[in-house]
Amino acid sequence: VSHAEKLLDRLELSQDLKNEISTLQAAMPIITQTDYLQFVLPVERSLDAMETNSRLDLSGGIDRSLQLLANEVIGRCQIEYWISTLQARLKNVVCATDANEHDMKKLKAAIQKG
């Protein structure tokens, strides 16, 4: 019975993560903090719950392809969010100064990573 309960928990967590990923993908691109909190954070939490469950139950792990997909989608959303945020900060800059250097470097890194 205990093994069956653990398997059921793992399946429920996997289904929750799949649903959260689908919801997130439908909402992309993620360009505001509100979007991030509403759509990305639930995927991160579901992924953490699956990983925690997997560590507690050594008889079976999480679906690695689902874990990779979740991490890939989260990473893409993080890049989209930062590019959007930094672009907004730099939108009205005509001639950059030292004060803009940090944001410009972060924007360049996000674009290169994306």
mmCIF file of C-alpha atoms in Angstrom:
data_model
loop_
_atom_site.group_PDB
_atom_site.id
_atom_site.type_symbol
_atom_site.label_atom_id
_atom_site.label_comp_id
_atom_site.label_asym_id
_atom_site.label_seq_id
_atom_site.Cartn_x
_atom_site.Cartn_y
_atom_site.Cartn_z
ATOM 1 C CA VAL A 1 0.000 0.000 0.000
ATOM 2 C CA SER A 2 2.789 2.403 0.872
ATOM 3 C CA HIS A 3 4.470 1.846 -2.493
ATOM 4 C CA ALA A 4 1.170 2.436 -4.305
ATOM 5 C CA GLU A 5 0.586 5.672 -2.360
ATOM 6 C CA LYS A 6 4.054 6.922 -3.246
ATOM 7 C CA LEU A 7 3.502 6.052 -6.890
ATOM 8 C CA LEU A 8 0.150 7.849 -6.872
ATOM 9 C CA ASP A 9 1.756 10.917 -5.255
ATOM 10 C CA ARG A 10 4.479 10.916 -7.909
ATOM 11 C CA LEU A 11 1.904 10.635 -10.707
ATOM 12 C CA GLU A 12 -0.199 13.449 -9.262
ATOM 13 C CA LEU A 13 2.859 15.692 -8.944
ATOM 14 C CA SER A 14 3.846 14.892 -12.543
ATOM 15 C CA GLN A 15 0.374 15.759 -13.781
ATOM 16 C CA ASP A 16 0.374 19.001 -11.786
ATOM 17 C CA LEU A 17 3.713 19.959 -13.309
ATOM 18 C CA LYS A 18 2.498 19.135 -16.839
ATOM 19 C CA ASN A 19 -0.574 21.314 -16.295
ATOM 20 C CA GLU A 20 1.502 24.191 -14.923
ATOM 21 C CA ILE A 21 3.911 23.976 -17.875
ATOM 22 C CA SER A 22 1.001 24.047 -20.349
ATOM 23 C CA THR A 23 -0.495 27.084 -18.634
ATOM 24 C CA LEU A 24 2.878 28.818 -18.665
ATOM 25 C CA GLN A 25 3.525 28.065 -22.335
ATOM 26 C CA ALA A 26 0.105 29.500 -23.237
ATOM 27 C CA ALA A 27 0.969 32.726 -21.365
ATOM 28 C CA MET A 28 4.389 33.256 -22.946
ATOM 29 C CA PRO A 29 6.135 35.624 -23.418
ATOM 30 C CA ILE A 30 6.525 36.522 -19.750
ATOM 31 C CA ILE A 31 7.361 40.225 -19.614
ATOM 32 C CA THR A 32 6.076 41.480 -16.272
ATOM 33 C CA GLN A 33 6.727 40.558 -12.677
ATOM 34 C CA THR A 34 3.020 39.827 -12.264
ATOM 35 C CA ASP A 35 3.172 37.358 -15.170
ATOM 36 C CA TYR A 36 6.265 35.775 -13.662
ATOM 37 C CA LEU A 37 4.606 35.303 -10.286
ATOM 38 C CA GLN A 38 1.362 34.042 -11.806
ATOM 39 C CA PHE A 39 2.775 31.612 -14.375
ATOM 40 C CA VAL A 40 6.455 30.784 -13.724
ATOM 41 C CA LEU A 41 6.425 30.497 -9.944
ATOM 42 C CA PRO A 42 3.826 27.677 -9.934
ATOM 43 C CA VAL A 43 6.024 25.675 -12.335
ATOM 44 C CA GLU A 44 9.044 26.247 -10.092
ATOM 45 C CA ARG A 45 7.054 25.142 -7.039
ATOM 46 C CA SER A 46 5.665 22.040 -8.770
ATOM 47 C CA LEU A 47 9.155 21.104 -9.943
ATOM 48 C CA ASP A 48 10.533 21.552 -6.422
ATOM 49 C CA ALA A 49 7.732 19.399 -4.998
ATOM 50 C CA MET A 50 8.492 16.640 -7.502
ATOM 51 C CA GLU A 51 12.211 16.764 -6.743
ATOM 52 C CA THR A 52 11.557 16.681 -2.988
ATOM 53 C CA ASN A 53 9.182 13.746 -3.408
ATOM 54 C CA SER A 54 11.772 11.955 -5.533
ATOM 55 C CA ARG A 55 14.485 12.414 -2.885
ATOM 56 C CA LEU A 56 12.198 11.046 -0.178
ATOM 57 C CA ASP A 57 11.255 8.011 -2.285
ATOM 58 C CA LEU A 58 14.397 6.306 -3.504
ATOM 59 C CA SER A 59 12.475 3.578 -5.343
ATOM 60 C CA GLY A 60 11.625 5.842 -8.253
ATOM 61 C CA GLY A 61 12.686 9.178 -9.606
ATOM 62 C CA ILE A 62 10.931 11.958 -11.374
ATOM 63 C CA ASP A 63 10.384 11.963 -15.097
ATOM 64 C CA ARG A 64 13.689 13.421 -16.333
ATOM 65 C CA SER A 65 12.243 14.605 -19.646
ATOM 66 C CA LEU A 66 9.531 16.504 -17.764
ATOM 67 C CA GLN A 67 12.143 17.973 -15.434
ATOM 68 C CA LEU A 68 14.263 19.090 -18.410
ATOM 69 C CA LEU A 69 11.233 20.628 -20.119
ATOM 70 C CA ALA A 70 10.270 22.519 -16.968
ATOM 71 C CA ASN A 71 13.804 23.851 -16.513
ATOM 72 C CA GLU A 72 14.006 24.838 -20.181
ATOM 73 C CA VAL A 73 10.697 26.719 -20.094
ATOM 74 C CA ILE A 74 11.596 28.413 -16.802
ATOM 75 C CA GLY A 75 14.963 29.498 -18.227
ATOM 76 C CA ARG A 76 13.356 30.895 -21.365
ATOM 77 C CA CYS A 77 10.825 32.832 -19.301
ATOM 78 C CA GLN A 78 13.568 34.247 -17.095
ATOM 79 C CA ILE A 79 15.401 35.480 -20.190
ATOM 80 C CA GLU A 80 12.214 36.958 -21.676
ATOM 81 C CA TYR A 81 11.438 38.710 -18.411
ATOM 82 C CA TRP A 82 14.913 40.202 -18.019
ATOM 83 C CA ILE A 83 15.161 41.319 -21.628
ATOM 84 C CA SER A 84 11.790 43.034 -21.330
ATOM 85 C CA THR A 85 12.613 44.619 -17.968
ATOM 86 C CA LEU A 86 16.042 45.873 -18.991
ATOM 87 C CA GLN A 87 14.803 47.090 -22.351
ATOM 88 C CA ALA A 88 12.143 49.153 -20.554
ATOM 89 C CA ARG A 89 14.768 50.619 -18.222
ATOM 90 C CA LEU A 90 17.001 51.600 -21.130
ATOM 91 C CA LYS A 91 14.282 52.657 -23.565
ATOM 92 C CA ASN A 92 14.717 56.404 -23.044
ATOM 93 C CA VAL A 93 18.522 56.383 -22.891
ATOM 94 C CA VAL A 94 19.861 58.427 -25.808
ATOM 95 C CA CYS A 95 23.520 58.392 -24.783
ATOM 96 C CA ALA A 96 24.535 55.861 -22.152
ATOM 97 C CA THR A 97 26.464 56.862 -19.067
ATOM 98 C CA ASP A 98 28.194 54.908 -16.317
ATOM 99 C CA ALA A 99 24.849 54.770 -14.518
ATOM 100 C CA ASN A 100 23.443 52.661 -17.388
ATOM 101 C CA GLU A 101 26.403 50.297 -17.679
ATOM 102 C CA HIS A 102 25.087 47.646 -15.290
ATOM 103 C CA ASP A 103 21.721 47.364 -17.054
ATOM 104 C CA MET A 104 23.392 47.357 -20.466
ATOM 105 C CA LYS A 105 25.710 44.493 -19.485
ATOM 106 C CA LYS A 106 22.811 42.484 -18.072
ATOM 107 C CA LEU A 107 20.774 43.112 -21.227
ATOM 108 C CA LYS A 108 23.658 42.013 -23.427
ATOM 109 C CA ALA A 109 24.138 38.844 -21.359
ATOM 110 C CA ALA A 110 20.414 38.024 -21.489
ATOM 111 C CA ILE A 111 20.317 38.501 -25.254
ATOM 112 C CA GLN A 112 23.390 36.317 -25.727
ATOM 113 C CA LYS A 113 21.968 33.640 -23.439
ATOM 114 C CA GLY A 114 18.608 33.703 -25.245
#
